[in-house]
Structures are given as C-alpha cells and as structure tokens.
Amino acid sequence: MEPACIRKLDEVVINRIAAGEVIQRPSNALKELIENSIDAKSTNIAITIKSGGLKYLQIQDNGTGIRREDLEIVCERFTTSKLQTFEDLNTIATYGFRGEALSSISHVAHLTILTKTCNDKCAYRAQYIDGKLKEAPKPCAGNQGTQITVEDLFYNISTRRNALKNANDEYQKIFQVVSKYAIHNANIGFSLKKFGEKTELRTPIKSNHIDNIRIIHGNSIAKELIEIKFSDTKYEFDFHALITNANYSTKKPVFLLFINHRLVDSPLLRKVIDRVYTAYLPKGTHPFLYFSLEINPKICDVNVHPTKHEVHFLHEEQIIDRIKEEIEKKLLGSNVSRTMYIQTKLPGVQDVLQDAGDAETSTGDKAKRDDKNLVRTDANQQKLEKFFGESQSKLTTNPAKKRKFPITQHINKSDKVVVRLLSVLELRKSIETQCNANLRDLFAQHKFVGCINPTQALIQFSTKLFLCNTKKLSEELFYQFLLYDFQNFDQIVLENPLPIYDLVIMALELTNIEYNPEEDGTKEEIANTVQTILTEKAEMLRTYFAVDINPEGYLKAIPLLLHNYLPDLTNLPVYVLKMATEVNYEDEKECFDTFSRQTAQFYSTISQTDEILSTGENFNWAWVVEHIVYPALKKYIIPNESIIINGAILQVANLPDLYKVFERC
Ligand code: ADP
Ligand code: MG
C-alpha cells in the first residue's frame, strides 16, 4: 500500500486545534478575559452569562481600552502588548504574555469587542472571525474600557459542543472562577449574573480578602479564618494565606491557590496541607484554604501549559515544606489562644438541676459568651455528680432534668510574655537535657493506630507497634506545657465560681484520700486552711498559671493547656486540695515544679463526657485523644527515659528489646 502524502495543515485548522487547547470550556475563556481586564488596570468587572456561557458570555471592564489602530491585529495569534523578548518572561508581571487568548476565542466562537480608550472621543465596535476582523471597526457610543462578547462557543467544533451540554455545570465553573478572582483581587469590584436575572455575586470595589470571603462563602467560614503571612529569604518567596481553624470543616474542599497572582492548582501542595488538617478535622472533611504565593518570577515557569493552569517553580518541595511548617505552627497556636468557659455548679450552692437553658439566662459573664460556639455535653456521663450524694440519684433517674455543661470558647489573642525566671528556665533545661533522641523520633514520626480505652492507645513507629499509656504520656506533656507556656496560658473559665472550702470538703469525703483527723484537724479545719493558703497565693497563681481565685475563696478559672481538651472535672476537688497540700510554696523552683506536677496529674485524666460541637460534630474523648492529644504529643513532647521505666510506652511484640532500642544515646 502506498504511504499517504504529507501536507501542511491549513493555518485556520492549526489555529483551531491550538485554540481548543487554550479554551477548553466557557470558564477557561472567561478566566482569560478576566485576566485581560485586570492587566488593563480595571477596577470594575461585570460579567453576564447565558446558558452557562455556551451561548453568550460578556465581560465589561473599565480599564485602559484598546487603541483603534490595534483592533486590526488584536485577535491575531501571538499579538500582545505585554511581552516583547523571551527574557521578558523572567519579569512578567501581567497575566497575559502570549497573545493567544483573543485569537483562540475568535477561532472557536463569534467574538465582538467594544472598546474606548481615554484618548478616543468615541468607542469602536469590532467583530472577529478566525482571528480576523469581519469588517472595519465601527464608531459608536460607549464608556471607557472594554466589553468583550463571546457568542456560540464551539459553534465550529461539534464534538466539544456536544460534550458540554450541561449549562448548569458550566455556570458553576464560571461562578467558581469569578469568586476566586474576586477574593484574590479584593480591590477590584466584581459582579456576575445570568442574562435577564438578578446579580448572583457582587463584591465591592476596594474591599478586602476576608470581607469578600464572607460575601461569597458566608460568615461560618469568615469568622473562623486564621491569617498567615511570612517571607522566606532563602527560597525568595512571600506567602499569604487565610485558612479556617479546627472549628470549621466541610465535606467539599475549597482550595484557592494563586501563584504570582495566577489561579493555578498544585495537587502536591493540596495533598500536603490536607494531611496537616487530618489531625484537626473529622474524617472525610476539609478546610477552606486561600493561598497567595509570590515567588521570584525568575524561578517560576508559567509557560508549561496552554491554559497556564499549571506553573512550575524551583525548590517546589522545600517551599511546600516551609508552608506546611508555618500552617502547622499556626494551627496549633490557634489552639492555645482560646478561652473555654465551663459551667460548673455545686449542689447546695446553686441549683444543680437547673437546665442549661435556664442557666444561660442566670449566669454572669454573659458578655463573653458566644452562643454560636456553644458546646453541649451529655448529662448522663458527667461524673462530678458522684460528689453530690442525694442529688446524684435524682440526676440519673430523671432524664427530663439533665444536667448540661455548656462550654463556650472565644478567641483571645494576646502577646506572649517572655519568661525570665531562672527557676523556670532551669526546669525547662532539665527537661531538655534528659530528652532521649530516639524516643523523640518515635513520637515525631509515629502513626496513630487507635484508642483501646481513655487511658490506652496503640501507635506505630516504623514496623513496630507500641502500647501507650495516654494518661501517663499526657501527664508528662502537660507538665512540659506548664513550664513552656508559663505565664502565657489562656483559661478555662468556670462560669459559676466554685467555693474552695466546699471543694475541699468534697475531696476529703472520698475514701481514697488519706488524712488523719488527730494530726490534720477536722475536715472543716483543713478546708479553711486550704482556702487561706490558696487565697494568699492567688496572685502568684494567677500571674504564672492562670489559676484564678478570688479574695472570697472561689475558684474562677484554671489554665487551658490544650485547645479542645477538657480534663475530667470530677477530679477538681482533689486537685484543689493538692494545690495546697502537695505544693511546696517555700522554694520558688520547687513550687513551680510541684505545682506543675500536680496540675499535670489533674489534666491527664480526660473528660469522658460526650460533647456536640457547634459544627455538629460528635466530639468525644476518643476523638480528642486521636485528634488533639496524640498530634500534640507528636509535635511537642520532649520524652525522657522515665516514660519507658514507668510503662508509659511498651513495644507490644517484644518488651525486652525496647530497653536495647532506646538505650541512652
Ligand atoms: P495577552 O493577554 O497574552 O497579551 P490576549 O490575546 O489575551 O493576549 O490579548 C491580546 C492583547 O489585547 C493584549 O495584549 C492587550 O493589549 C489587548 N487586550 C485584551 N483584552 C483587553 C482589555 N480587556 N482591555 C485592554 N486591552 C485588552
Ligand atoms: Mg490575555
């Protein structure tokens, strides 16, 4: 058989093929047109759509306009006002640079330009087909700026037209593109509407990112945003981001990524950040992320894909790593910068059986409460009742009068105090010198396997499985938090202050508390002494540990050591007793050490009360252990060998080996 002869393709065919690559669907075309309007320094961009942009897509801007004499060639391939030499690509500051968009559109649709510059007396209307003017531009009335109308997209590519039948889907894609550009370019006013209908999206001119996020995505996202801003001199980039904190999660991920102001995608970055969030968000849910990355154009290749949807840059992995690191830091930081309010009541002092609804109206401190963030706790599992004698049975037998513990949180941003106390610095130092590097690696790299119960969990490190005593590990972690966050704690505020005297009496009524009435005095005497000691030390406790005790001897707040973590309040009476009896107030260093130990012990028993978060997530101890406690251990614990000796961690398969593996190094 004879070979087919090779012929050069007709130029229109070449251009149409190329156009099909640049313009894949209406939203691509619109993206190019929006970028042209931004390049032309517009401050207002209005978009009108018919049939998902397949029939009609119009964009009106108030930018520089196009000169009359340029209208001849503006739609030819490779005509641009933006790039002249190849080297210009190194410093490119505009979106466009290839002069391909208008040409491409004119090869696959009917394109009309209506434009007026500041020097022209009137506007001109020009219609194009396959890159060429249909006829000479006609003078007409018009405002300064450019209006581009694209009609019957893919009229000459039937396969593409048939593939894009769903106008709704196309409109959704257009909506996404416009909202992303509107958020990023907050100084520009955007509007989007379907032809003949109400405007569906409008952002004001000179707005800001957060306000535009609120307009487009709602306040549930806007109020949970954390801002991250940093510059990196080593890899020469600036990063700015607005990301939701752990309070917000959604099934549909929202990821806005702009690199050098171009809307792009980076599957790698997306994956890395999603993994960071798995520590904070319920399974299968995602955060809202807006990232703007500005890198030196010299190390960024924007010209890798016809749609410019992908960009390549040097040091991609290192840059992504730096971003990940900052986000991790901020997310954990946002955890400690909160205050929780807990409603706690004592029988006889206040009415325990009061319903949460009543309680809200009767408690003080209301100004600080934000009901939207209300966390409810399940009454049945609350163990503080066991101190309450009579009322306990009433509680469990009368479900209609459930006891509720609403907890509210609010963000409390404050600057960090630098600790200069030698005693604290020495205690920190001794934690650090005892650190076992192998154990540190184990925690830093472990994978959480699962909870066995509130005090035990399994983790994996390389090929080995370890049984961890969560209580003992978190006790060590909290001890370290107490010394490292010293003077910088946020608080868990008890909405109803609790009298220390009553708490001590309760503690002494427990059978496992040893005291000798001959030596120690009566319960009442002990309670009085404890109250006196703690009110005397109140100022010190408040300044250094955020423990709030008022002059009348009421406990008002305890430190918040880890966000979303709640200790079992059943142990509060014993903790308060030990605050006086087990802490050595004579010596400064001893005092901080023993106080931290006692406090860590109290916090290490996790509350087993089920809670429903404001986001509707079920928030129980197992969730907290997996998503709060172990990630914090991973990030923060400075482990020493005592955790092996006291059995806080055991290799499940082979116990003796553990000592060999973690020999002092
Ligand atoms: P590029 O943006 O790569 O230069 P385009 O085909 O998108 O190529 O646009 C070609 C040229 O048309 C641009 O360089 C610019 O001079 C002009 N132009 C396009 N859209 C507008 C607009 N909205 N306002 C002013 N000039 C425009
Ligand atoms: Mg362009």
XYZ file of C-alpha atoms and ligand atoms in Angstrom:
693
model
C 0.000 0.000 0.000
C 1.257 3.464 -0.831
C 2.050 5.869 2.001
C -0.286 8.827 2.476
C 1.317 12.040 1.357
C 2.241 14.641 3.964
C 0.689 18.075 3.555
C 0.966 21.244 5.571
C -2.192 21.943 7.529
C -4.272 24.906 6.665
C -3.482 27.768 9.084
C -7.069 28.115 10.251
C -7.098 24.430 11.115
C -3.831 24.768 13.043
C -5.197 27.724 14.942
C -8.450 25.984 15.700
C -6.621 22.987 17.134
C -4.447 25.259 19.243
C -7.489 27.243 20.316
C -9.210 24.091 21.524
C -6.300 23.541 23.880
C -6.358 27.024 25.388
C -10.122 27.288 25.529
C -11.485 24.028 26.822
C -14.769 25.296 28.208
C -16.550 28.607 28.898
C -14.868 29.056 32.270
C -11.388 28.924 30.610
C -12.398 31.613 28.165
C -13.759 33.743 30.975
C -10.594 33.293 33.017
C -8.510 34.630 30.126
C -10.868 37.554 29.672
C -10.856 38.429 33.383
C -7.064 38.355 33.318
C -7.012 40.711 30.337
C -9.295 43.113 32.200
C -7.044 43.002 35.259
C -3.973 43.504 33.077
C -5.738 46.576 31.659
C -5.919 48.022 35.219
C -9.673 47.778 35.580
C -11.325 48.437 38.938
C -14.732 47.104 37.969
C -15.547 43.936 36.084
C -19.101 42.908 35.252
C -19.908 39.530 33.749
C -23.151 38.368 32.124
C -23.825 34.766 31.126
C -26.419 32.929 29.027
C -26.652 29.109 29.042
C -23.566 28.571 31.143
C -21.541 30.751 28.784
C -22.082 28.377 25.877
C -24.478 30.706 24.130
C -23.299 34.049 25.407
C -20.599 35.340 27.695
C -19.936 39.025 28.166
C -17.387 40.849 30.237
C -17.347 44.593 30.691
C -14.434 46.399 32.307
C -13.383 49.986 32.938
C -9.715 49.519 32.057
C -7.426 51.223 29.550
C -9.318 50.068 26.476
C -7.720 49.026 23.170
C -6.403 51.562 20.681
C -8.345 51.911 17.430
C -5.277 51.026 15.332
C -4.635 47.834 17.334
C -8.112 46.483 16.673
C -6.883 45.197 13.309
C -4.452 42.717 14.807
C -5.590 42.229 18.379
C -7.188 38.864 17.609
C -4.368 37.502 15.530
C -2.277 34.799 17.102
C 0.766 35.971 19.066
C -0.129 39.630 19.198
C 0.309 41.122 22.595
C 1.110 44.431 24.225
C 2.761 42.683 27.151
C 5.778 40.657 26.099
C 8.455 41.538 23.622
C 11.527 39.434 24.228
C 11.745 35.886 25.548
C 13.703 37.205 28.537
C 10.714 39.339 29.499
C 9.168 36.103 30.730
C 11.560 36.357 33.696
C 9.959 39.501 34.948
C 6.437 39.037 33.685
C 4.005 40.970 35.846
C 0.900 40.573 33.722
C -1.307 37.545 33.335
C -1.133 37.533 29.603
C 2.054 37.228 27.629
C 1.384 35.011 24.640
C -1.275 36.931 22.816
C -3.236 33.752 22.370
C -6.476 34.207 24.238
C -8.408 36.535 21.996
C -7.126 34.786 18.914
C -8.153 31.414 20.289
C -11.600 32.593 21.249
C -12.131 34.098 17.802
C -11.324 30.712 16.263
C -13.967 28.854 18.235
C -16.684 31.486 18.762
C -18.159 34.734 17.489
C -16.219 37.491 19.187
C -17.175 41.149 19.465
C -15.058 43.859 21.057
C -16.482 47.224 22.066
C -13.752 49.440 23.441
C -12.832 53.034 24.212
C -9.528 54.476 25.422
C -9.169 57.761 27.280
C -7.781 59.450 24.162
C -10.631 58.473 21.863
C -13.766 60.525 21.548
C -15.926 57.554 20.872
C -15.908 53.806 21.286
C -15.411 51.274 18.480
C -17.148 48.037 17.819
C -15.313 45.260 16.010
C -16.360 41.705 15.147
C -13.911 38.879 14.542
C -13.856 35.511 12.908
C -10.826 33.184 12.883
C -8.532 35.916 14.163
C -9.541 38.448 11.525
C -11.770 41.487 11.536
C -15.041 40.797 9.775
C -15.249 44.419 8.659
C -13.753 47.760 9.640
C -14.451 48.763 13.263
C -17.490 50.972 13.609
C -17.515 54.084 15.805
C -20.269 54.031 18.397
C -21.165 55.240 21.882
C -19.543 53.603 24.879
C -17.798 54.125 28.238
C -14.075 53.920 28.744
C -12.941 50.350 28.963
C -13.579 47.186 27.063
C -16.597 44.993 26.591
C -15.965 41.600 25.106
C -18.819 39.394 23.965
C -18.318 35.732 23.121
C -21.239 34.018 21.391
C -21.934 30.451 20.316
C -18.774 28.975 21.764
C -17.548 25.898 19.842
C -20.083 26.526 17.053
C -17.469 25.008 14.709
C -16.308 22.126 16.958
C -19.312 19.854 17.238
C -17.603 17.243 19.443
C -16.758 19.839 22.069
C -20.206 21.397 21.818
C -21.831 18.041 22.382
C -19.560 17.221 25.298
C -20.503 20.440 27.075
C -24.252 20.159 27.189
C -24.932 20.935 30.810
C -25.286 24.703 31.116
C -25.637 24.444 34.882
C -22.302 22.705 35.323
C -20.630 25.295 33.161
C -22.242 28.092 35.119
C -20.980 26.554 38.369
C -17.445 26.501 36.976
C -17.805 30.127 35.941
C -19.079 31.010 39.387
C -16.002 29.355 40.918
C -13.603 31.235 38.673
C -15.242 34.596 39.328
C -15.391 34.053 43.079
C -11.758 33.044 43.265
C -10.596 36.065 41.287
C -12.883 38.310 43.331
C -11.380 37.058 46.598
C -7.833 37.402 45.382
C -8.317 40.776 43.682
C -10.203 42.382 46.533
C -9.502 45.908 45.314
C -11.494 45.223 42.133
C -15.293 45.137 42.191
C -16.713 42.030 40.512
C -20.255 41.147 39.555
C -21.717 38.075 37.923
C -25.227 37.457 36.686
C -27.233 35.344 34.325
C -28.716 37.344 31.454
C -32.038 38.914 32.459
C -31.736 37.758 36.068
C -30.630 39.242 39.369
C -26.934 39.654 40.114
C -25.760 36.492 41.868
C -22.386 37.629 43.025
C -21.144 41.083 43.763
C -18.051 42.246 45.585
C -17.424 45.920 46.238
C -14.503 47.864 44.899
C -11.628 48.379 47.432
C -12.800 45.514 49.593
C -10.530 43.080 51.436
C -9.983 39.329 51.239
C -11.920 38.455 54.394
C -14.952 40.585 53.533
C -15.076 39.023 50.081
C -14.797 35.534 51.567
C -17.705 36.438 53.838
C -19.775 37.707 50.896
C -19.089 34.642 48.788
C -18.736 31.792 51.272
C -20.623 33.088 54.291
C -19.764 34.003 57.832
C -19.368 30.428 59.040
C -16.073 30.393 57.144
C -15.130 34.054 57.502
C -15.318 34.006 61.308
C -13.004 31.018 61.653
C -10.174 32.328 59.498
C -6.563 32.380 60.586
C -4.168 34.633 58.702
C -0.660 33.520 57.840
C 1.924 35.856 56.358
C 5.617 35.308 56.005
C 8.555 35.882 53.719
C 11.321 33.438 53.099
C 14.651 34.863 52.058
C 16.319 31.548 51.325
C 13.876 30.452 48.638
C 12.774 34.003 47.850
C 9.044 33.884 48.310
C 6.238 35.674 50.124
C 3.295 33.719 51.386
C -0.087 34.997 52.451
C -2.965 32.761 53.424
C -6.355 32.727 55.046
C -7.268 29.297 56.316
C -10.014 28.016 58.550
C -9.165 26.772 62.022
C -10.193 23.483 63.597
C -13.691 24.779 64.345
C -14.663 24.631 60.693
C -14.874 21.677 58.394
C -16.722 20.847 55.222
C -17.247 17.828 53.014
C -16.430 19.909 49.928
C -12.852 21.108 49.905
C -12.265 24.725 48.888
C -8.729 25.472 47.793
C -7.805 28.790 46.190
C -4.219 28.902 45.102
C -2.645 31.882 43.411
C 0.978 31.742 42.417
C 2.237 35.140 41.317
C -1.449 36.117 41.126
C -2.283 33.307 38.725
C -5.069 30.954 39.665
C -3.390 27.564 39.499
C -3.550 24.155 41.052
C -0.873 22.218 42.846
C -2.028 18.704 43.670
C 1.075 18.189 45.798
C 0.502 21.264 47.955
C -3.160 20.361 48.275
C -2.273 16.872 49.493
C 0.334 18.026 51.974
C -1.984 20.579 53.575
C -4.929 18.201 53.658
C -2.740 15.822 55.627
C -1.910 18.529 58.179
C -5.610 19.049 58.728
C -6.418 15.383 59.300
C -5.074 15.970 62.788
C -7.736 18.597 63.390
C -10.799 17.799 61.336
C -13.226 14.896 61.393
C -12.531 12.184 58.839
C -13.580 12.963 55.301
C -13.869 16.704 55.871
C -11.711 19.576 54.699
C -10.808 23.178 55.487
C -11.274 26.328 53.434
C -7.915 27.494 52.098
C -6.896 30.656 50.320
C -3.201 30.840 49.448
C -1.310 33.521 47.640
C 2.287 32.637 46.893
C 4.614 35.127 45.287
C 7.863 33.737 44.075
C 10.677 35.321 42.186
C 9.474 35.150 38.534
C 12.989 34.037 37.611
C 12.475 30.686 39.296
C 8.890 30.239 38.217
C 7.961 28.779 34.841
C 4.492 29.962 33.903
C 4.701 28.709 30.370
C 4.214 24.990 30.886
C 0.600 24.563 29.924
C -1.674 26.117 27.304
C -4.262 27.079 29.931
C -1.485 28.368 32.237
C -3.253 26.324 34.892
C -0.011 24.760 35.953
C 3.158 26.547 36.843
C 6.487 25.015 37.716
C 8.972 26.536 40.080
C 12.331 25.729 41.545
C 12.551 24.327 45.082
C 8.913 23.292 44.888
C 9.254 20.713 47.654
C 11.190 22.942 50.005
C 8.725 25.775 49.528
C 5.772 23.471 50.151
C 7.533 22.172 53.232
C 8.020 25.674 54.617
C 4.355 26.466 54.037
C 3.311 23.263 55.755
C 5.503 24.049 58.734
C 4.026 27.528 59.191
C 0.500 26.219 58.876
C 1.118 23.529 61.458
C 2.540 26.119 63.806
C -0.399 28.453 63.324
C -2.996 25.728 63.725
C -1.509 24.555 66.984
C -1.014 28.155 68.057
C -4.639 28.901 67.381
C -5.456 26.092 69.741
C -3.867 27.680 72.734
C -5.100 31.156 72.039
C -8.570 30.431 73.262
C -10.530 30.598 76.413
C -13.100 27.999 77.277
C -15.994 28.738 79.558
C -17.351 25.891 81.576
C -20.450 25.955 83.578
C -19.862 24.203 86.844
C -22.142 24.164 89.802
C -22.071 22.765 93.263
C -25.157 21.416 94.997
C -26.355 23.461 97.873
C -24.536 26.433 96.498
C -26.578 26.695 93.356
C -29.292 24.601 91.862
C -27.568 21.702 90.164
C -30.599 20.532 88.365
C -31.108 23.758 86.563
C -31.500 23.235 82.882
C -28.830 24.653 80.606
C -31.407 26.924 79.040
C -32.186 28.500 82.399
C -28.549 28.534 83.286
C -27.690 30.687 80.321
C -30.025 33.396 81.479
C -28.944 33.189 85.091
C -25.183 33.166 84.758
C -22.970 36.187 84.826
C -20.190 36.781 82.338
C -22.731 36.702 79.563
C -20.993 39.338 77.556
C -18.142 36.946 76.956
C -20.381 34.177 75.732
C -20.862 33.436 72.100
C -23.806 31.113 71.782
C -22.891 30.112 68.275
C -19.903 28.295 69.690
C -21.830 26.561 72.386
C -20.669 23.069 73.125
C -23.118 20.822 74.873
C -22.153 17.928 76.993
C -24.098 14.831 77.750
C -25.502 14.756 81.242
C -25.506 11.031 81.785
C -21.774 10.595 81.733
C -20.873 13.511 83.938
C -19.198 12.082 86.990
C -18.973 15.181 89.150
C -22.354 14.103 90.448
C -20.815 11.371 92.484
C -19.835 14.002 94.982
C -23.351 15.195 95.245
C -24.886 12.422 97.371
C -28.644 12.735 97.241
C -28.857 14.693 94.057
C -26.959 12.055 92.127
C -29.774 9.539 92.107
C -32.187 12.236 91.100
C -29.950 13.112 88.227
C -29.706 9.686 86.779
C -33.319 8.734 87.310
C -34.839 11.880 85.951
C -33.746 12.293 82.349
C -36.023 15.250 81.867
C -33.769 17.221 84.141
C -30.496 16.505 82.515
C -27.555 18.397 83.744
C -25.721 20.159 80.984
C -22.296 21.689 80.859
C -22.274 24.261 78.114
C -18.764 25.301 77.235
C -18.126 28.295 75.126
C -14.904 29.344 73.567
C -13.700 32.642 72.367
C -10.568 33.741 70.708
C -8.278 35.650 72.939
C -5.260 36.864 71.083
C -2.563 38.138 73.355
C 1.128 38.696 73.008
C 3.477 36.203 74.519
C 5.292 37.143 77.708
C 8.960 36.206 77.686
C 9.818 34.243 80.794
C 12.993 35.331 82.564
C 12.634 33.495 85.875
C 15.760 31.442 86.384
C 13.857 28.691 88.176
C 11.595 28.101 85.181
C 14.474 28.211 82.746
C 16.314 25.622 84.852
C 13.316 23.314 84.928
C 12.998 23.574 81.152
C 16.678 22.925 80.759
C 16.454 19.759 82.777
C 13.609 18.527 80.544
C 15.762 19.163 77.520
C 18.936 17.560 78.828
C 17.024 14.405 79.683
C 15.494 14.158 76.233
C 16.051 10.826 74.550
C 16.557 11.427 70.838
C 15.295 8.014 69.756
C 12.119 8.433 71.714
C 11.709 11.902 70.290
C 11.928 10.397 66.794
C 9.410 7.790 67.718
C 6.863 10.368 68.805
C 7.639 12.749 65.960
C 7.091 10.069 63.347
C 4.536 7.785 64.903
C 1.262 6.844 63.301
C -1.767 6.699 65.491
C -3.400 3.282 65.336
C -6.306 3.525 67.722
C -7.643 4.010 71.230
C -8.200 0.999 73.418
C -9.807 2.993 76.193
C -9.458 6.507 77.625
C -6.036 5.702 79.074
C -4.536 3.355 76.499
C -3.808 3.619 72.801
C -1.735 1.912 70.132
C 0.747 3.704 67.934
C 3.060 2.511 65.222
C 6.615 3.525 64.519
C 8.434 2.005 61.547
C 7.408 -1.650 61.773
C 6.806 -1.778 65.484
C 3.635 -1.478 67.401
C 3.587 0.264 70.780
C 1.089 0.291 73.567
C 0.915 3.760 75.089
C -0.474 4.864 78.363
C -2.168 8.028 77.191
C -2.689 9.238 80.736
C 0.979 8.955 81.689
C 2.171 10.448 78.405
C -0.211 13.349 78.549
C 0.770 13.935 82.173
C 4.356 14.442 81.016
C 3.181 16.580 78.093
C 1.051 18.794 80.338
C 3.907 19.142 82.804
C 6.035 20.420 79.927
C 3.275 22.735 78.703
C 3.055 24.201 82.198
C 6.719 25.130 82.085
C 6.903 26.164 78.438
C 3.665 28.156 78.344
C 4.392 29.539 81.812
C 2.839 32.996 82.211
C 1.142 32.635 78.834
C -1.889 30.456 79.439
C -5.370 31.037 78.248
C -8.087 29.955 80.580
C -10.898 27.562 81.150
C -13.343 29.834 82.916
C -15.877 28.338 85.285
C -18.999 30.311 84.666
C -20.063 29.737 88.224
C -17.062 30.157 90.513
C -16.709 27.243 92.924
C -16.022 27.766 96.644
C -12.688 26.224 97.572
C -13.983 25.366 101.017
C -16.757 23.159 99.592
C -14.418 21.573 97.071
C -12.014 20.551 99.824
C -14.817 19.073 101.948
C -15.882 17.031 98.919
C -12.339 15.828 98.333
C -11.944 14.769 101.944
C -15.117 12.726 101.761
C -13.508 10.433 99.237
C -12.326 7.202 100.757
C -9.026 7.138 98.913
C -7.896 10.434 100.386
C -5.842 9.728 103.462
C -5.970 12.145 106.278
C -5.619 11.862 109.967
C -8.070 13.960 111.995
C -5.724 13.786 115.035
C -2.867 15.420 113.192
C -4.521 17.261 110.333
C -7.567 18.559 112.156
C -11.204 18.225 111.169
C -12.411 18.423 107.589
C -13.661 21.923 108.229
C -10.301 22.993 109.637
C -8.482 21.561 106.639
C -10.911 23.249 104.257
C -10.309 26.569 105.978
C -6.535 26.162 105.859
C -6.576 25.258 102.165
C -8.745 28.247 101.400
C -6.404 30.540 103.328
C -3.278 29.204 101.617
C -4.753 29.447 98.137
C -6.192 32.926 98.562
C -2.800 34.051 99.852
C -1.094 32.579 96.801
C -3.832 33.728 94.422
C -1.852 36.486 92.789
C 1.118 34.275 92.041
C -1.126 31.502 90.743
C -2.994 33.911 88.518
C 0.108 35.578 87.078
C 2.052 32.443 86.361
C -0.521 29.705 85.852
C -3.779 31.494 85.001
C -5.453 29.895 88.013
C -7.990 32.446 89.118
C -9.024 32.501 92.771
C -10.915 35.494 94.121
C -10.420 37.043 97.582
C -13.612 35.358 98.806
C -12.015 31.961 98.189
C -13.822 30.979 94.977
C -12.078 29.214 92.129
C -12.942 31.080 88.910
C -10.626 29.703 86.236
C -7.962 27.128 85.531
C -5.393 27.166 82.725
C -6.224 25.968 79.240
C -3.325 23.689 78.416
C -4.505 22.308 75.103
C -7.348 23.588 72.990
C -10.394 21.328 72.753
C -9.053 19.239 75.591
C -11.050 19.083 78.747
C -9.831 17.368 81.924
C -12.233 15.258 83.920
C -13.733 17.796 86.289
C -14.678 15.071 88.708
C -11.125 15.360 89.954
C -11.300 19.095 90.501
C -11.919 18.844 94.283
C -8.872 16.604 94.788
C -6.781 18.860 92.565
C -7.704 21.903 94.611
C -6.861 20.071 97.851
C -3.480 19.019 96.456
C -2.786 22.537 95.223
C -2.447 23.418 98.893
C -1.133 20.200 100.423
C 1.250 18.849 97.779
C 2.832 22.049 96.523
C 5.910 23.406 98.219
C 5.429 27.151 98.389
C 8.683 27.724 100.314
C 11.092 27.460 97.395
C 10.452 29.086 94.026
C 11.780 26.323 91.796
C 10.257 23.583 93.957
C 6.985 25.432 93.917
C 6.783 25.669 90.124
C 7.888 22.080 89.774
C 5.446 20.594 92.278
C 2.595 22.812 91.146
C 3.167 21.762 87.552
C 3.307 18.101 88.531
C 0.035 18.267 90.470
C -1.657 20.235 87.729
C -0.435 17.869 85.029
C -1.755 14.953 87.036
C -5.194 16.527 87.216
C -5.267 17.345 83.491
C -4.050 13.919 82.443
C -7.423 12.315 83.109
C -9.504 13.208 80.114
C -13.138 14.124 80.446
C -15.286 11.287 79.201
C -18.290 13.458 78.724
C -19.618 13.361 75.172
C -19.871 16.758 73.600
C -21.544 18.061 70.493
C -19.558 20.810 68.887
C -21.149 23.858 67.359
C -20.213 22.437 63.965
C -22.415 19.456 64.719
C -19.511 17.055 65.056
C -19.585 14.431 67.711
C -16.745 15.338 69.961
C -15.874 12.635 72.415
C -12.795 11.526 74.301
C -11.747 9.051 71.611
C -11.832 11.821 69.036
C -9.890 14.156 71.294
C -7.279 11.509 72.061
C -6.711 10.827 68.383
C -7.020 14.340 67.004
C -5.791 16.527 69.826
C -3.681 14.587 72.318
C -1.541 12.428 70.037
C -0.905 15.194 67.480
C 0.254 17.357 70.416
C 2.487 14.546 71.658
C 3.842 14.202 68.162
C 4.661 17.843 67.927
C 5.667 18.811 71.435
C 6.654 16.102 73.841
C 10.286 16.080 74.907
C 10.474 12.495 76.115
C 12.908 11.099 78.646
C 13.538 7.512 79.635
C 11.227 7.654 82.612
C 8.345 7.070 80.232
C 9.774 3.648 79.426
C 10.514 2.899 83.041
C 7.025 3.811 84.204
C 5.461 1.838 81.398
C 4.001 4.785 79.528
C 5.148 3.111 76.333
C 5.638 -0.587 75.634
C 6.573 -2.373 72.474
C 3.756 -4.810 72.048
C 5.660 -7.612 70.365
C 8.902 -7.648 72.276
C 9.281 -5.875 75.574
C 12.980 -6.517 76.469
C 14.064 -5.175 73.099
C 12.634 -1.827 73.956
C 15.371 -1.189 76.501
C 18.004 -2.026 73.920
C 16.457 0.125 71.265
C 16.202 3.148 73.482
C 19.478 2.888 75.319
C 20.747 6.299 76.217
C 22.326 7.889 73.185
P -2.180 38.518 26.081
O -3.052 38.801 27.231
O -1.347 37.306 26.231
O -1.376 39.711 25.659
P -4.613 38.267 24.631
O -4.965 37.569 23.362
O -5.307 37.846 25.860
O -3.073 38.169 24.822
O -4.824 39.803 24.416
C -4.161 40.456 23.331
C -3.982 41.933 23.620
O -5.239 42.578 23.611
C -3.420 42.237 24.973
O -2.014 42.213 24.977
C -3.964 43.636 25.252
O -3.138 44.612 24.697
C -5.282 43.644 24.499
N -6.444 43.429 25.394
C -7.130 42.282 25.544
N -8.164 42.429 26.434
C -8.101 43.721 26.833
C -8.889 44.505 27.757
N -9.924 43.985 28.440
N -8.532 45.796 27.945
C -7.487 46.322 27.285
N -6.709 45.639 26.406
C -7.011 44.346 26.182
Mg -4.628 37.598 27.864
